[in-house]
Amino acid sequence: MQPMEKLIVVLKGLGLFLLMSAVLFFVQWQLVEKKLVVLDYKIHFLIFFITLISLLTILIVFALEKKNIIGFVFLGFVVFKMFAIGYIALFEEDFKLNVVSYFILYWIYLLIEVVFILKLVKKQD
């Protein structure tokens, strides 16, 4: 793959992730406005930023053509995110009150990340 093609893939992936995240924030805002669920934005921001850092790292590894380590980087960030969610679950009272909603949010972000990883791995081969 040419460097310009890699840059387009990286920018497209980052743009799609930011667009999907904006949709998730909008959905959360609508749920809070309609008083269906009470969710704290700071927990959503934390999950978003952890996923963003993970995705940026994986996109950089893709751009540097480190084929064999993308899976290991992804696995490391999945473990890191699980510990971060565990930390939040222990120390945030709001998380304990809405644990199902926050885990649904976590799984949505994880699903987005997995789809991106699968597409990047296919593009590398």
mmCIF file of C-alpha atoms in Angstrom:
data_model
loop_
_atom_site.group_PDB
_atom_site.id
_atom_site.type_symbol
_atom_site.label_atom_id
_atom_site.label_comp_id
_atom_site.label_asym_id
_atom_site.label_seq_id
_atom_site.Cartn_x
_atom_site.Cartn_y
_atom_site.Cartn_z
ATOM 1 C CA MET A 1 0.000 0.000 0.000
ATOM 2 C CA GLN A 2 1.269 3.466 -0.865
ATOM 3 C CA PRO A 3 1.816 6.045 1.905
ATOM 4 C CA MET A 4 -0.978 8.272 0.586
ATOM 5 C CA GLU A 5 -3.416 5.336 0.578
ATOM 6 C CA LYS A 6 -2.467 4.567 4.192
ATOM 7 C CA LEU A 7 -3.042 8.171 5.186
ATOM 8 C CA ILE A 8 -6.488 8.093 3.564
ATOM 9 C CA VAL A 9 -7.349 4.861 5.395
ATOM 10 C CA VAL A 10 -6.169 6.326 8.717
ATOM 11 C CA LEU A 11 -8.070 9.595 8.254
ATOM 12 C CA LYS A 12 -11.190 7.812 7.049
ATOM 13 C CA GLY A 13 -11.101 5.451 10.034
ATOM 14 C CA LEU A 14 -10.587 8.295 12.478
ATOM 15 C CA GLY A 15 -13.367 10.326 10.859
ATOM 16 C CA LEU A 16 -15.822 7.428 10.981
ATOM 17 C CA PHE A 17 -14.986 6.778 14.626
ATOM 18 C CA LEU A 18 -15.542 10.439 15.530
ATOM 19 C CA LEU A 19 -18.829 10.462 13.610
ATOM 20 C CA MET A 20 -20.056 7.315 15.378
ATOM 21 C CA SER A 21 -18.994 8.757 18.726
ATOM 22 C CA ALA A 22 -20.913 11.953 18.000
ATOM 23 C CA VAL A 23 -23.999 9.837 17.290
ATOM 24 C CA LEU A 24 -23.534 8.011 20.603
ATOM 25 C CA PHE A 25 -23.203 11.313 22.487
ATOM 26 C CA PHE A 26 -26.339 12.577 20.740
ATOM 27 C CA VAL A 27 -28.255 9.436 21.713
ATOM 28 C CA GLN A 28 -27.082 9.822 25.308
ATOM 29 C CA TRP A 29 -28.146 13.469 25.294
ATOM 30 C CA GLN A 30 -31.602 12.498 23.980
ATOM 31 C CA LEU A 31 -31.991 9.774 26.615
ATOM 32 C CA VAL A 32 -31.036 12.201 29.377
ATOM 33 C CA GLU A 33 -33.334 14.954 28.028
ATOM 34 C CA LYS A 34 -36.303 12.578 27.897
ATOM 35 C CA LYS A 35 -35.471 11.339 31.411
ATOM 36 C CA LEU A 36 -35.311 7.726 30.214
ATOM 37 C CA VAL A 37 -31.835 7.126 31.632
ATOM 38 C CA VAL A 38 -29.616 9.241 33.847
ATOM 39 C CA LEU A 39 -26.069 8.949 32.504
ATOM 40 C CA ASP A 40 -23.006 10.957 33.468
ATOM 41 C CA TYR A 41 -21.096 12.496 30.563
ATOM 42 C CA LYS A 42 -17.701 12.225 32.256
ATOM 43 C CA ILE A 43 -17.876 8.419 32.236
ATOM 44 C CA HIS A 44 -18.856 8.479 28.564
ATOM 45 C CA PHE A 45 -15.928 10.846 27.849
ATOM 46 C CA LEU A 46 -13.559 8.482 29.651
ATOM 47 C CA ILE A 47 -14.725 5.480 27.614
ATOM 48 C CA PHE A 48 -14.525 7.598 24.448
ATOM 49 C CA PHE A 49 -10.974 8.817 25.120
ATOM 50 C CA ILE A 50 -9.678 5.366 26.034
ATOM 51 C CA THR A 51 -11.124 4.002 22.794
ATOM 52 C CA LEU A 52 -9.787 6.984 20.831
ATOM 53 C CA ILE A 53 -6.265 6.456 22.175
ATOM 54 C CA SER A 54 -6.508 2.761 21.367
ATOM 55 C CA LEU A 55 -7.751 3.412 17.843
ATOM 56 C CA LEU A 56 -5.121 6.081 17.180
ATOM 57 C CA THR A 57 -2.369 3.736 18.339
ATOM 58 C CA ILE A 58 -3.654 0.947 16.131
ATOM 59 C CA LEU A 59 -3.964 3.294 13.148
ATOM 60 C CA ILE A 60 -0.379 4.473 13.686
ATOM 61 C CA VAL A 61 0.817 0.861 13.860
ATOM 62 C CA PHE A 62 -1.081 0.220 10.611
ATOM 63 C CA ALA A 63 0.516 3.244 8.939
ATOM 64 C CA LEU A 64 3.990 2.090 10.034
ATOM 65 C CA GLU A 65 3.326 -1.347 8.476
ATOM 66 C CA LYS A 66 3.856 -3.333 11.673
ATOM 67 C CA LYS A 67 1.690 -6.225 10.473
ATOM 68 C CA ASN A 68 2.351 -8.709 13.219
ATOM 69 C CA ILE A 69 1.601 -6.533 16.225
ATOM 70 C CA ILE A 70 -1.794 -4.953 15.504
ATOM 71 C CA GLY A 71 -3.580 -7.835 17.237
ATOM 72 C CA PHE A 72 -1.325 -7.608 20.281
ATOM 73 C CA VAL A 73 -1.824 -3.844 20.543
ATOM 74 C CA PHE A 74 -5.583 -4.338 20.279
ATOM 75 C CA LEU A 75 -5.561 -7.068 22.917
ATOM 76 C CA GLY A 76 -3.473 -4.914 25.250
ATOM 77 C CA PHE A 77 -5.915 -2.033 24.953
ATOM 78 C CA VAL A 78 -8.910 -4.326 25.510
ATOM 79 C CA VAL A 79 -7.339 -5.495 28.770
ATOM 80 C CA PHE A 80 -6.490 -1.897 29.691
ATOM 81 C CA LYS A 81 -10.080 -0.799 29.019
ATOM 82 C CA MET A 82 -11.448 -3.653 31.125
ATOM 83 C CA PHE A 83 -9.303 -2.516 34.061
ATOM 84 C CA ALA A 84 -10.368 1.103 33.481
ATOM 85 C CA ILE A 85 -14.036 0.100 33.510
ATOM 86 C CA GLY A 86 -13.406 -1.930 36.677
ATOM 87 C CA TYR A 87 -11.782 1.101 38.290
ATOM 88 C CA ILE A 88 -14.714 3.289 37.323
ATOM 89 C CA ALA A 89 -17.147 0.675 38.624
ATOM 90 C CA LEU A 90 -15.445 0.665 42.018
ATOM 91 C CA PHE A 91 -15.094 4.401 42.555
ATOM 92 C CA GLU A 92 -17.908 6.118 40.640
ATOM 93 C CA GLU A 93 -21.249 6.047 42.408
ATOM 94 C CA ASP A 94 -23.098 7.013 39.219
ATOM 95 C CA PHE A 95 -21.631 3.998 37.425
ATOM 96 C CA LYS A 96 -22.988 1.656 40.088
ATOM 97 C CA LEU A 97 -26.467 3.092 39.668
ATOM 98 C CA ASN A 98 -26.509 2.631 35.869
ATOM 99 C CA VAL A 99 -24.102 -0.250 35.355
ATOM 100 C CA VAL A 100 -26.084 -1.863 32.528
ATOM 101 C CA SER A 101 -26.250 1.363 30.513
ATOM 102 C CA TYR A 102 -22.524 1.988 30.839
ATOM 103 C CA PHE A 103 -21.622 -1.570 29.893
ATOM 104 C CA ILE A 104 -23.842 -1.298 26.827
ATOM 105 C CA LEU A 105 -21.935 1.858 25.944
ATOM 106 C CA TYR A 106 -18.624 0.055 26.530
ATOM 107 C CA TRP A 107 -19.663 -2.849 24.287
ATOM 108 C CA ILE A 108 -20.785 -0.479 21.523
ATOM 109 C CA TYR A 109 -17.376 1.211 21.540
ATOM 110 C CA LEU A 110 -15.677 -2.189 21.613
ATOM 111 C CA LEU A 111 -17.756 -3.341 18.643
ATOM 112 C CA ILE A 112 -16.777 -0.225 16.673
ATOM 113 C CA GLU A 113 -13.132 -0.880 17.483
ATOM 114 C CA VAL A 114 -13.321 -4.548 16.483
ATOM 115 C CA VAL A 115 -14.886 -3.662 13.132
ATOM 116 C CA PHE A 116 -12.067 -1.193 12.454
ATOM 117 C CA ILE A 117 -9.418 -3.719 13.442
ATOM 118 C CA LEU A 118 -10.887 -6.354 11.141
ATOM 119 C CA LYS A 119 -10.953 -3.911 8.224
ATOM 120 C CA LEU A 120 -7.353 -2.839 8.884
ATOM 121 C CA VAL A 121 -6.122 -6.417 9.073
ATOM 122 C CA LYS A 122 -7.860 -7.228 5.787
ATOM 123 C CA LYS A 123 -6.265 -4.188 4.141
ATOM 124 C CA GLN A 124 -2.813 -5.263 5.307
ATOM 125 C CA ASP A 125 -2.973 -8.656 3.644
#
